[in-house]
mmCIF file of C-alpha atoms and ligand atoms in Angstrom:
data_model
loop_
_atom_site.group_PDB
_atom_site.id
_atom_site.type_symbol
_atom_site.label_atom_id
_atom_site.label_comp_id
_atom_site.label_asym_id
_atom_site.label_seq_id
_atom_site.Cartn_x
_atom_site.Cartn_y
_atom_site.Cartn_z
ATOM 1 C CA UNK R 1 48.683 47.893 59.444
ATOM 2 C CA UNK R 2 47.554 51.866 60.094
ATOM 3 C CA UNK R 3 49.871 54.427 59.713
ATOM 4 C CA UNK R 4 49.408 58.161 60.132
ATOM 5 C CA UNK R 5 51.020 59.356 56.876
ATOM 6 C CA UNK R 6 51.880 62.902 56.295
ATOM 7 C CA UNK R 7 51.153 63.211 52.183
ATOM 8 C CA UNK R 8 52.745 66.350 51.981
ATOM 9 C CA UNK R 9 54.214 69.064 54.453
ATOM 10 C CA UNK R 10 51.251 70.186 56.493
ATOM 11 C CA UNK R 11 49.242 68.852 59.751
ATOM 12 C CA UNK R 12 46.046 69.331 57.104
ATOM 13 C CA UNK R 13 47.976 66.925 54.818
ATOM 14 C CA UNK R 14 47.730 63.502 57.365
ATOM 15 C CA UNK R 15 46.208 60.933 56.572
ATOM 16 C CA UNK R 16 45.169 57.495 58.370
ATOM 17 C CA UNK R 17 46.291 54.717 55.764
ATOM 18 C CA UNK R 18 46.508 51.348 55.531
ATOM 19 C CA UNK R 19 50.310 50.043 54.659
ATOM 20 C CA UNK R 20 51.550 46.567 54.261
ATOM 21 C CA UNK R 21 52.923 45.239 57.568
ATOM 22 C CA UNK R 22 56.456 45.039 57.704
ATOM 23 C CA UNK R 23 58.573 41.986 58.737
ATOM 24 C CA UNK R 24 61.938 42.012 61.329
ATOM 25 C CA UNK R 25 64.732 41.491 59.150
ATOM 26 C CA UNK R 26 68.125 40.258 60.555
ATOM 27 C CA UNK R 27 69.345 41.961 64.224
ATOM 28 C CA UNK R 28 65.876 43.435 64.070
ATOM 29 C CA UNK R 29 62.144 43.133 66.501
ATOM 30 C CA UNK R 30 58.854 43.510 64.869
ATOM 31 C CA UNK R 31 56.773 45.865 67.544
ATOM 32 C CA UNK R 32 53.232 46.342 68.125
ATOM 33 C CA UNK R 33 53.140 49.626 68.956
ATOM 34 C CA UNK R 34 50.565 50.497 71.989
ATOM 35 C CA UNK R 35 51.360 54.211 72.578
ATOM 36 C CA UNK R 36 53.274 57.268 71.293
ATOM 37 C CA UNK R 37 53.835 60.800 72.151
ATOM 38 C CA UNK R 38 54.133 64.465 70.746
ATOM 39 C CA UNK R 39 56.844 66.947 71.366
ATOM 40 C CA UNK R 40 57.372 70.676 69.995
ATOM 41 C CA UNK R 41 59.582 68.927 66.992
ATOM 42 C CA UNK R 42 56.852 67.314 65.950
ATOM 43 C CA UNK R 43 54.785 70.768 65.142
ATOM 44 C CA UNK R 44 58.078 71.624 62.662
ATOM 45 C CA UNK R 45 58.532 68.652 61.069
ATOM 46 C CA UNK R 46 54.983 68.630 60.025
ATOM 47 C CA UNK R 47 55.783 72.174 58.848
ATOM 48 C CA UNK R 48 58.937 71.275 57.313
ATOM 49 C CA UNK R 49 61.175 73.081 59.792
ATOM 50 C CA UNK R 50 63.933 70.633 59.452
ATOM 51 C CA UNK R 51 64.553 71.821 55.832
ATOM 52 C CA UNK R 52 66.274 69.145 53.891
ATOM 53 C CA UNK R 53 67.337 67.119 57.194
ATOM 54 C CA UNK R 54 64.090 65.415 56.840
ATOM 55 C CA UNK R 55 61.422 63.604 54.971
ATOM 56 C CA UNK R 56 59.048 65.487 53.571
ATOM 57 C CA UNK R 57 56.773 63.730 51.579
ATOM 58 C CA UNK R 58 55.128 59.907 52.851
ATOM 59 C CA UNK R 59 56.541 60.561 56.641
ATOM 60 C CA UNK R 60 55.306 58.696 59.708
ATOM 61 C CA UNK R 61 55.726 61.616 62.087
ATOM 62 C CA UNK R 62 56.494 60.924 65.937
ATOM 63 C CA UNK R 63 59.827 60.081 68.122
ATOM 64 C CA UNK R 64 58.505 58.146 70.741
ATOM 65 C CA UNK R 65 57.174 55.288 70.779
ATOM 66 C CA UNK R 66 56.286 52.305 73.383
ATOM 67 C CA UNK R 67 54.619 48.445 72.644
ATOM 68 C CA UNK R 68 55.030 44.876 72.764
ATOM 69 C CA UNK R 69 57.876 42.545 70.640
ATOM 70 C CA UNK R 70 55.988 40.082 68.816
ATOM 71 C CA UNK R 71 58.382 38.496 66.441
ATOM 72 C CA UNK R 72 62.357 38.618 66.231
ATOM 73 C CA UNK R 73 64.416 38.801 63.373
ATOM 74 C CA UNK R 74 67.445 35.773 62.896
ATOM 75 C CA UNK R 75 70.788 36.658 64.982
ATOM 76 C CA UNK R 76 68.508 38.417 67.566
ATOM 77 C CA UNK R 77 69.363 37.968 71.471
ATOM 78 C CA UNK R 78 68.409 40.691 73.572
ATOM 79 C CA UNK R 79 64.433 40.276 73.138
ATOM 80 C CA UNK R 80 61.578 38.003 72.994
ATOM 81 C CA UNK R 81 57.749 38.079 71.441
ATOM 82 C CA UNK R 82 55.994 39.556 74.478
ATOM 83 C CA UNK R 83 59.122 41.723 75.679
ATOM 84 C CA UNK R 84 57.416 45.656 76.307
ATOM 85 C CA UNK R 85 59.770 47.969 75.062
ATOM 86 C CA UNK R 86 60.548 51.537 74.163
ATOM 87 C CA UNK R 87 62.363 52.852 71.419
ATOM 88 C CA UNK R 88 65.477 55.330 71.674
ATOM 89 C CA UNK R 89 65.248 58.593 69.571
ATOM 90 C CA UNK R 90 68.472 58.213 67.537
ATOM 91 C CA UNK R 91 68.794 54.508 66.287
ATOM 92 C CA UNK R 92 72.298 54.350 66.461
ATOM 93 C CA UNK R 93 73.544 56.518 69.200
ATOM 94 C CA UNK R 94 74.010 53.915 71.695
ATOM 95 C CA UNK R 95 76.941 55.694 73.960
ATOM 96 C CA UNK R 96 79.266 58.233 74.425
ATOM 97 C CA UNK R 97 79.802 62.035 72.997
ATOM 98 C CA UNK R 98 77.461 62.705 69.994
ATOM 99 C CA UNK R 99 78.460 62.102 66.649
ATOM 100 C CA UNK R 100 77.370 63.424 63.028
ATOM 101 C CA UNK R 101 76.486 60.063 61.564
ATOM 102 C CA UNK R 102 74.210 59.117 64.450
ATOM 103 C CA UNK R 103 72.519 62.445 64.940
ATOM 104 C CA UNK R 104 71.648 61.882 61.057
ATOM 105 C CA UNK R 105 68.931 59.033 61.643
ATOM 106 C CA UNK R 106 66.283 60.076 64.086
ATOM 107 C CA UNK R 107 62.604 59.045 64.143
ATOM 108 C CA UNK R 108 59.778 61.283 62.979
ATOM 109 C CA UNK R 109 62.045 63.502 60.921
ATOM 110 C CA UNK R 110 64.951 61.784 58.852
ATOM 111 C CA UNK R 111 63.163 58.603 58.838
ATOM 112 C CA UNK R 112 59.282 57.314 59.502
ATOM 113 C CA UNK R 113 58.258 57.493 63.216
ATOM 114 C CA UNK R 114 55.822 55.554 65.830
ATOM 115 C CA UNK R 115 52.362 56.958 64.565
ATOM 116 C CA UNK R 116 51.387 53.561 62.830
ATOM 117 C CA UNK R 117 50.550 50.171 64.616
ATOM 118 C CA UNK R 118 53.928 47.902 63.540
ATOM 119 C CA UNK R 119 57.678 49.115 63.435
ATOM 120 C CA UNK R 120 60.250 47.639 63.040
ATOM 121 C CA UNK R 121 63.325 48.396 65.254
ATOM 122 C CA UNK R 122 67.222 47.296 65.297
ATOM 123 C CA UNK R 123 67.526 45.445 68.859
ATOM 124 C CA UNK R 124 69.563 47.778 69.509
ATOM 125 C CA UNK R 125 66.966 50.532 69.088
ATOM 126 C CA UNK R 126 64.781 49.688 71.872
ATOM 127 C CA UNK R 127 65.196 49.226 75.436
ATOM 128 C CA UNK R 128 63.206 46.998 78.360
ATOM 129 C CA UNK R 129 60.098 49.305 79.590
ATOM 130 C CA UNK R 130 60.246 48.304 83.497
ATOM 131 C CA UNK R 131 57.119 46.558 84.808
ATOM 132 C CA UNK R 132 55.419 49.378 87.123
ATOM 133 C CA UNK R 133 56.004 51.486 83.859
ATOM 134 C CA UNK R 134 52.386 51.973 81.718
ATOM 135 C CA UNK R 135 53.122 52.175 77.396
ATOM 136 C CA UNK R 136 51.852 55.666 77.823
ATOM 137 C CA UNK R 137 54.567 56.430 80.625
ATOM 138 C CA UNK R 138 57.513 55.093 78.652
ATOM 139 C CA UNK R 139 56.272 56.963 75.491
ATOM 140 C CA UNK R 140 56.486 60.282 76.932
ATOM 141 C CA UNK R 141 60.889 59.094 77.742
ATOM 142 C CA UNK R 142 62.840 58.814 74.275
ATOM 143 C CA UNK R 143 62.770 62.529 73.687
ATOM 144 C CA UNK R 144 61.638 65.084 76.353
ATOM 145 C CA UNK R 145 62.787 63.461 79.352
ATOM 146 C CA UNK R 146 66.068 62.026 77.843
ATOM 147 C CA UNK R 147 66.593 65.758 77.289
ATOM 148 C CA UNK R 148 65.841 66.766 80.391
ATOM 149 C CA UNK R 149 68.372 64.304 81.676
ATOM 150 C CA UNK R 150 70.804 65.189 79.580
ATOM 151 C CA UNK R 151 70.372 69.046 80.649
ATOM 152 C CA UNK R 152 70.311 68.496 84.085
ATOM 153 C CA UNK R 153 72.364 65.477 85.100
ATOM 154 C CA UNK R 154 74.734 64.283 82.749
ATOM 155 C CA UNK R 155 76.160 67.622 81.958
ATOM 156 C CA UNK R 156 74.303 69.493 84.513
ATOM 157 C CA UNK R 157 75.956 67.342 87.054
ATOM 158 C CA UNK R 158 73.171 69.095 89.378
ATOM 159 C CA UNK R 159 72.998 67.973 93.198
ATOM 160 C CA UNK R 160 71.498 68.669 96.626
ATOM 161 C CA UNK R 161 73.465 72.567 96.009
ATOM 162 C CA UNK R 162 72.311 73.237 93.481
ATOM 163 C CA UNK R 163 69.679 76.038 92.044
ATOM 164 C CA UNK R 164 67.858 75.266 88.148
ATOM 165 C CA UNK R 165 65.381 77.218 86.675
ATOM 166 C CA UNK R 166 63.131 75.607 84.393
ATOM 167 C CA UNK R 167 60.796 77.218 81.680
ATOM 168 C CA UNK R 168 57.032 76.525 81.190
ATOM 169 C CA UNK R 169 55.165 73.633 81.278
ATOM 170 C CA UNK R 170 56.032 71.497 78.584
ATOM 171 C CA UNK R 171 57.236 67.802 78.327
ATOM 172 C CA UNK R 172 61.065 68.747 78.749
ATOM 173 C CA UNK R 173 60.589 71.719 81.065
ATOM 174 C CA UNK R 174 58.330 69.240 83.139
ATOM 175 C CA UNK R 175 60.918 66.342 82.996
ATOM 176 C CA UNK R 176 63.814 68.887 84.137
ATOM 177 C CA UNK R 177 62.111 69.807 86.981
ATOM 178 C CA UNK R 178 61.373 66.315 87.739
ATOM 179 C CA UNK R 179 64.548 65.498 87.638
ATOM 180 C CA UNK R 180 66.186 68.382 89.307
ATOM 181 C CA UNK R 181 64.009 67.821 92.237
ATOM 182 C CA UNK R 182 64.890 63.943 92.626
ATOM 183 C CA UNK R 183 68.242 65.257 92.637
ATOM 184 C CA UNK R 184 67.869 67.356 95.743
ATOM 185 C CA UNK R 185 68.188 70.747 93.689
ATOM 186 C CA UNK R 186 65.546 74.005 94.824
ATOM 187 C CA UNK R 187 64.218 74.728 91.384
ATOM 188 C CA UNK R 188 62.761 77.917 90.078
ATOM 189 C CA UNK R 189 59.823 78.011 87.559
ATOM 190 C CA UNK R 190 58.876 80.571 84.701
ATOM 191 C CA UNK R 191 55.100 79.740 82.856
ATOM 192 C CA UNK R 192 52.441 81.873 80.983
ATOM 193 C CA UNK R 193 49.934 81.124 83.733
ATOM 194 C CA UNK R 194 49.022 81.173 87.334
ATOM 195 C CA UNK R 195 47.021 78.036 87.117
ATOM 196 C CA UNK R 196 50.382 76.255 85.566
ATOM 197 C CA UNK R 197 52.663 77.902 87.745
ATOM 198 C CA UNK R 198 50.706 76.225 91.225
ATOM 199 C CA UNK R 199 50.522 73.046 89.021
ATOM 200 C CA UNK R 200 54.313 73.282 88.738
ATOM 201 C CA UNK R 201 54.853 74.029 92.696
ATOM 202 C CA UNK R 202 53.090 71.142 93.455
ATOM 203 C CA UNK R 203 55.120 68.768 91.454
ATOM 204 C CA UNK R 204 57.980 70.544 93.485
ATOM 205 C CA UNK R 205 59.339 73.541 92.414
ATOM 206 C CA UNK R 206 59.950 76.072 94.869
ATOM 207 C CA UNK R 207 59.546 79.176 93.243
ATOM 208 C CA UNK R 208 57.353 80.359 90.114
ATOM 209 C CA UNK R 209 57.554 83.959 88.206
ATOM 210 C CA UNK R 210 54.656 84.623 85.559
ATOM 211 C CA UNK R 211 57.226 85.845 82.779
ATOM 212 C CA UNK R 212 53.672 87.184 81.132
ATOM 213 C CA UNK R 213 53.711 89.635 84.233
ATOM 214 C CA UNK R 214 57.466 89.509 84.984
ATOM 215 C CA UNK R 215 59.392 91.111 81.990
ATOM 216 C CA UNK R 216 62.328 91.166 84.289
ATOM 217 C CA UNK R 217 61.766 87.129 85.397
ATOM 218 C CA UNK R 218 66.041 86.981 85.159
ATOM 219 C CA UNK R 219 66.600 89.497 87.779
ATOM 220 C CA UNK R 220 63.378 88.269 90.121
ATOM 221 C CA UNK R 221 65.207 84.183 90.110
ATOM 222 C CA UNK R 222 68.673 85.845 90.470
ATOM 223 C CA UNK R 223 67.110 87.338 93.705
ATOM 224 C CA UNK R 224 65.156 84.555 95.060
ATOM 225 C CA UNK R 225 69.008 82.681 95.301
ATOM 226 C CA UNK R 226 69.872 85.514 97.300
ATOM 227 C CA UNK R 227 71.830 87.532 94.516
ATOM 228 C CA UNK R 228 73.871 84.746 93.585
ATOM 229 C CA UNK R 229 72.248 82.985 90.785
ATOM 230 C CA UNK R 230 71.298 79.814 89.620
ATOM 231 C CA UNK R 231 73.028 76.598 87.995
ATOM 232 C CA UNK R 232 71.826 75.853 85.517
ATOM 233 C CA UNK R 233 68.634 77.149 83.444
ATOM 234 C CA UNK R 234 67.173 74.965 80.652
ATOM 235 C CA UNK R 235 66.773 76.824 78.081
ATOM 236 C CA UNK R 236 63.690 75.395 76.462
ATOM 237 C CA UNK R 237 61.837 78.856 75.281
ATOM 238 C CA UNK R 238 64.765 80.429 72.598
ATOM 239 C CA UNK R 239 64.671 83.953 70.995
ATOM 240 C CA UNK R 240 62.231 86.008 73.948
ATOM 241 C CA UNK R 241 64.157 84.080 77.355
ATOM 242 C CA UNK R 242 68.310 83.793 76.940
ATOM 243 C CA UNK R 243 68.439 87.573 78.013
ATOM 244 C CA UNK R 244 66.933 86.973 81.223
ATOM 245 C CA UNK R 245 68.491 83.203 81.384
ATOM 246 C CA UNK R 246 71.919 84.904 80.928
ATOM 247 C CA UNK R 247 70.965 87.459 84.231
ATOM 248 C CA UNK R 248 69.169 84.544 86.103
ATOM 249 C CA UNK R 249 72.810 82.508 85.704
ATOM 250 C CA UNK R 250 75.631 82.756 88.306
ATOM 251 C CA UNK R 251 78.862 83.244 87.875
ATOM 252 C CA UNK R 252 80.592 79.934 85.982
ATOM 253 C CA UNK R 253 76.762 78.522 85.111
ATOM 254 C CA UNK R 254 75.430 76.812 82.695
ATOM 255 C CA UNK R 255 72.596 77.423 80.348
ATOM 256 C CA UNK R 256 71.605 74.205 78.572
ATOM 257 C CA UNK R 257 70.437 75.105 75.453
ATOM 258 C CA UNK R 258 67.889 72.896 74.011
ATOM 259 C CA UNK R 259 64.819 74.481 72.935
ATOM 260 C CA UNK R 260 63.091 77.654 70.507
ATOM 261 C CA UNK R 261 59.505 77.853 71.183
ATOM 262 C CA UNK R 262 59.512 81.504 71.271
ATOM 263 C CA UNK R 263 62.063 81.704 68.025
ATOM 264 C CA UNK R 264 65.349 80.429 66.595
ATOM 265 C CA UNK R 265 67.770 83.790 66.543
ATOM 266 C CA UNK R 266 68.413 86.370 69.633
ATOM 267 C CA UNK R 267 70.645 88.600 70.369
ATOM 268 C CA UNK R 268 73.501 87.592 72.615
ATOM 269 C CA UNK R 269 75.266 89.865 74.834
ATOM 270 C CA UNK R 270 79.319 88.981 74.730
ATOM 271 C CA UNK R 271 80.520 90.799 77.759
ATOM 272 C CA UNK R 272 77.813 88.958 80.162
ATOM 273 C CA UNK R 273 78.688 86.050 78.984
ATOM 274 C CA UNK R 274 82.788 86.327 79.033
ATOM 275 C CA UNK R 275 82.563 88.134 82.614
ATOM 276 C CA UNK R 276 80.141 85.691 83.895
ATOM 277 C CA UNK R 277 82.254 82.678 82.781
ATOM 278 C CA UNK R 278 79.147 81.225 81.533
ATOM 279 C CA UNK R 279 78.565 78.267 79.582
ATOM 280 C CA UNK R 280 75.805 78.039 76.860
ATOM 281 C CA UNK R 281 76.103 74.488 76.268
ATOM 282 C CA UNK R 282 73.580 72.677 73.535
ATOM 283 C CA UNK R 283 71.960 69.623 73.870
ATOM 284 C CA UNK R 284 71.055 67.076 71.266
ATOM 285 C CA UNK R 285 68.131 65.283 73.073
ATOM 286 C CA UNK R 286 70.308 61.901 73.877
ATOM 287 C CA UNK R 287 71.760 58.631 73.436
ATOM 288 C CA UNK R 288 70.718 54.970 74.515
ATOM 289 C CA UNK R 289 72.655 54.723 77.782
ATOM 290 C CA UNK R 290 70.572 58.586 78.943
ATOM 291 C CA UNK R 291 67.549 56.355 77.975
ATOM 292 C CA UNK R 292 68.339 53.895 80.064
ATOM 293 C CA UNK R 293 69.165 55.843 83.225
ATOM 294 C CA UNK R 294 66.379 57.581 82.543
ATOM 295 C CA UNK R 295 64.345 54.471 82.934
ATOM 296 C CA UNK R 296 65.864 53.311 86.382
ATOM 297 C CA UNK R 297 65.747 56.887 88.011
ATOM 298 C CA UNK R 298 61.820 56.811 87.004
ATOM 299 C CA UNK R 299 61.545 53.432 88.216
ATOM 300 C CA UNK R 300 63.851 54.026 91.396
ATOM 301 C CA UNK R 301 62.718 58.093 92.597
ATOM 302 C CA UNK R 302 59.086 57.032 91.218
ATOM 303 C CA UNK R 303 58.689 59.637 89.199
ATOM 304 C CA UNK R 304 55.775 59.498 86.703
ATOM 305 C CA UNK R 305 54.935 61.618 83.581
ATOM 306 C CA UNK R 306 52.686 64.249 83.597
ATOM 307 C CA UNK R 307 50.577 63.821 80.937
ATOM 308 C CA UNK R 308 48.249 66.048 79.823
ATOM 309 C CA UNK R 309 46.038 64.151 77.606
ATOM 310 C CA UNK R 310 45.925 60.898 75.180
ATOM 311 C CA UNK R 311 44.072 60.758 71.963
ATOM 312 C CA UNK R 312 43.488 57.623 69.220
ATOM 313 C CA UNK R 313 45.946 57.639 66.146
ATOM 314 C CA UNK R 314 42.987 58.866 63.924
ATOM 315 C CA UNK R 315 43.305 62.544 66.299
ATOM 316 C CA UNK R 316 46.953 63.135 65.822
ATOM 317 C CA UNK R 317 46.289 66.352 63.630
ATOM 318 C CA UNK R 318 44.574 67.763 66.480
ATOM 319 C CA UNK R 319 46.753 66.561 68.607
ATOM 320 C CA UNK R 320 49.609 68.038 67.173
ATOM 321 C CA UNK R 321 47.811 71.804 66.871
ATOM 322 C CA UNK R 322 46.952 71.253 70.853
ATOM 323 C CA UNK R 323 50.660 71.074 71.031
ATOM 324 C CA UNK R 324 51.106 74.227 68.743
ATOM 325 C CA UNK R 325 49.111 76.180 71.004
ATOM 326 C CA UNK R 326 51.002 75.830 74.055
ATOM 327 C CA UNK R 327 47.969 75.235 76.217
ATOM 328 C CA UNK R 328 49.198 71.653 77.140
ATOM 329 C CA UNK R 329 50.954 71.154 80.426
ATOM 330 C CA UNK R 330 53.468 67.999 80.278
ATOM 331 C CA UNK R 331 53.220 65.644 77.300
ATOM 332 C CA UNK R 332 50.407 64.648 74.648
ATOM 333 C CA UNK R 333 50.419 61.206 74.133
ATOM 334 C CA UNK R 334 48.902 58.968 71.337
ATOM 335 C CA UNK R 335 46.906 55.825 72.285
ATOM 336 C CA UNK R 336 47.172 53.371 69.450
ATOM 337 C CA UNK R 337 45.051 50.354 69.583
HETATM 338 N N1 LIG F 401 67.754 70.229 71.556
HETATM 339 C C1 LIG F 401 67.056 69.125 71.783
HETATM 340 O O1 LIG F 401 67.600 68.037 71.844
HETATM 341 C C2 LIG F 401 65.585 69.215 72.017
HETATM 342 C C3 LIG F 401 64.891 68.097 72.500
HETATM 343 C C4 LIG F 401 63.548 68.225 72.828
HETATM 344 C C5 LIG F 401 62.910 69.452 72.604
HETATM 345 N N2 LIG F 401 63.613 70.484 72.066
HETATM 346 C C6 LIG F 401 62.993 71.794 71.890
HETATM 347 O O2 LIG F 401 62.669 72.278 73.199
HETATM 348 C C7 LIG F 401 61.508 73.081 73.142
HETATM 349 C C8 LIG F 401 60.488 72.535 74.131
HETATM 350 O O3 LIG F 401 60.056 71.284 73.653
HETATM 351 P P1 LIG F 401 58.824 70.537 74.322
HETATM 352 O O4 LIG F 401 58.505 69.365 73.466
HETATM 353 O O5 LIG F 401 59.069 70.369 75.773
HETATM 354 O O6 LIG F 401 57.705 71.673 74.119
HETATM 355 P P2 LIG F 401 56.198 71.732 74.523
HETATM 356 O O7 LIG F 401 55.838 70.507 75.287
HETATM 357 O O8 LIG F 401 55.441 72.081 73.293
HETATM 358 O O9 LIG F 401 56.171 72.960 75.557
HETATM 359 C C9 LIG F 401 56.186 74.263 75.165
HETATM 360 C C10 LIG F 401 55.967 75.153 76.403
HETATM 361 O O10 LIG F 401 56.886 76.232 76.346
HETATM 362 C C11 LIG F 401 56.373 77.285 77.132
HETATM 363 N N3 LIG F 401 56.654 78.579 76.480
HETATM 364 C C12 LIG F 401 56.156 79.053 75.323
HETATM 365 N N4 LIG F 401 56.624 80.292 75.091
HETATM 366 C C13 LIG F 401 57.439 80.603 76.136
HETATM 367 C C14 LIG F 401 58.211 81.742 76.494
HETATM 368 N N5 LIG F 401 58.245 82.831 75.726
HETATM 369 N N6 LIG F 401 58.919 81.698 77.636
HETATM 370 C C15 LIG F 401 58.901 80.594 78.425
HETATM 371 N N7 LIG F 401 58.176 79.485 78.144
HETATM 372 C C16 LIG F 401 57.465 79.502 77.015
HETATM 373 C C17 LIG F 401 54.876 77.048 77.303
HETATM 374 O O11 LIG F 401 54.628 76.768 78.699
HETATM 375 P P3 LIG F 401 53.883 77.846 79.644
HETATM 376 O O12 LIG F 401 52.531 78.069 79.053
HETATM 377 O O13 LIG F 401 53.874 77.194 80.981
HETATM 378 O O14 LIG F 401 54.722 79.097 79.625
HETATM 379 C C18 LIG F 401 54.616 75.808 76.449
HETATM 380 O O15 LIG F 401 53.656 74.959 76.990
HETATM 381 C C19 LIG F 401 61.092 73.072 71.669
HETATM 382 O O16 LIG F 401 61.643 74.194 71.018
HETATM 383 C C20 LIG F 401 61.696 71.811 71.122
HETATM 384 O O17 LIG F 401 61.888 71.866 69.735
HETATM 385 C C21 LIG F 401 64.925 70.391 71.775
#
């Protein structure tokens, strides 16, 4: 089979090799993989970022993957040769409150990803793609949107009341808004660009602030909900945002805190955070059973991933600097053959 190997830390380091194909051991389905998809993590791994929670040399980079069973393992029952499935992000997170020995194992960083043609999975590692759903679609799920979900409705518990402000235009900020907007919340946007901000109104947002032109972006959403506040904000952006996320929040909000594309460390300040009861709550991407609600509410609200473009396996370096640059708006997905 191919396999995008990274030789050595570095996007300038992948190569397109040829591997042996693997076989489906016991409790375990051989996939043909059809598509995959980037996310932000990806850009650090390749760099190293995950220091020594990760592989380093030999990886196959990439979370998400979608594609076809064709061959089972002995003892397995919950798939068939020709099932299409999607794998989760963490193997063995299957339920419940996260856990240090699940959160240990994830795909594209601990161990070898999607970018290669065959992979094998545990059964319990993958879940049914539903039929309306493209491999492309379900590709874009295991990471970003499960995320998103996570943010949003399983501890965002958002509704029809609610207010969420979402930042830029990236495969979770995307999915959040998605999401937030099936839900019945009004949801407030923050993006680089004018051009991504109308992009982001028409998938539903109601309000957008150019936080290029808007230093202040915090005070501007804490406004447009009438002084009160929002939510929840998803804190995808890091070091340059959770000032103004902390002023956007209302009293007794949340910020989920998920994301660091504009730096790991800020400054935090205690008394707006005590007095505003707020809580800064981090996410961990997800488990199997988020992956799987994920999947119906896409199916059910029809909600379809924004994708922003798909390249062949042999492009994933440039892929993966496309992604660096922060020009992409929604995901960048991976077609393999
Ligand atoms: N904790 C977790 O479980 C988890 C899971 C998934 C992702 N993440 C993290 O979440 C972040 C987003 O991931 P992703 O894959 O969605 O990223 P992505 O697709 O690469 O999107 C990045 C987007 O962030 C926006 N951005 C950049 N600088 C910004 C700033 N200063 N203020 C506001 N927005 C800014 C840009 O949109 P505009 O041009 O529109 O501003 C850019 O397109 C990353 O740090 C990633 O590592 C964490």
């Amino acid at each position: 089979m191919k396999a995008m190997v990274m030789e050595a830390l570095g996007v300038e380091n992948l190569r397109l090799k040829e591997l042996p194909d693997p076989k489906p051991g016991p409790g375990q389905v051989l996939v043909r993989l059809r598509a995959a998809s980037l996310n932000f993590r990806d850009v650090l791994a390749l760099r190293g970022g995950y220091g020594s929670r990760q592989k380093t040399a030999g990886l196959i980079p990439l979370s998400d993957g979608a594609g076809e069973v064709i061959e089972v393992g002995a003892g397995v029952r919950r798939f068939k040769a020709g099932d299409r499935v999607v794998n989760t992000f963490f193997p063995g997170w299957l339920a419940g409150p996260p856990d240090e020995r699940f959160l240990q194992q994830d795909l594209g960083g601990m161990e070898d990803g999607v970018a290669c043609e065959l992979r094998v999975f545990s059964e319990e590692a993958v879940l049914p793609i539903p039929k309306a759903m493209s491999f492309l679609e379900a590709a874009t799920l295991p990471c970003a949107a499960v995320t998103a979900w996570n943010a949003v409705r399983a501890h965002g518990d958002i509704g029809p009341e609610n207010a969420v402000l979402t930042q830029g235009s990236g495969g979770v900020a995307i999915f959040a808004l998605q999401f937030a907007r099936a839900a019945g919340a009004r949801v407030i946007t923050i993006s680089s660009a004018m051009q991504k901000l109308e992009k982001l109104q028409a998938l539903g947002a109601q309000h957008g602030i150019n936080y290029r032109d808007d230093a202040e972006w915090g005070k501007t959403a804490r406004k447009m909900t009438g002084g009160q506040g929002v939510d929840l904000v998803v804190e995808t952006a890091g070091a340059e945002t959770l000032k103004q996320s902390i002023r956007a929040t209302r009293m007794g909000g949340m910020i989920a805190m998920i994301g660091m594309v504009s730096g790991t460390s800020a400054e935090l300040n205690l008394p707006l955070v005590a007095m505003g009861s707020l809580r800064i709550h981090g996410i961990a991407v997800g488990n199997r059973q988020h992956l799987q609600q994920v999947l119906a509410a896409c199916d059910t609200s029809k909600i379809a991933p924004v994708i922003d473009h798909v390249v062949p396996l042999a492009d994933l370096a440039e892929a993966v600097r496309y992604v660096e640059s922060g020009k992409q708006f929604g995901k960048v997905c991976v077609e393999i053959a």
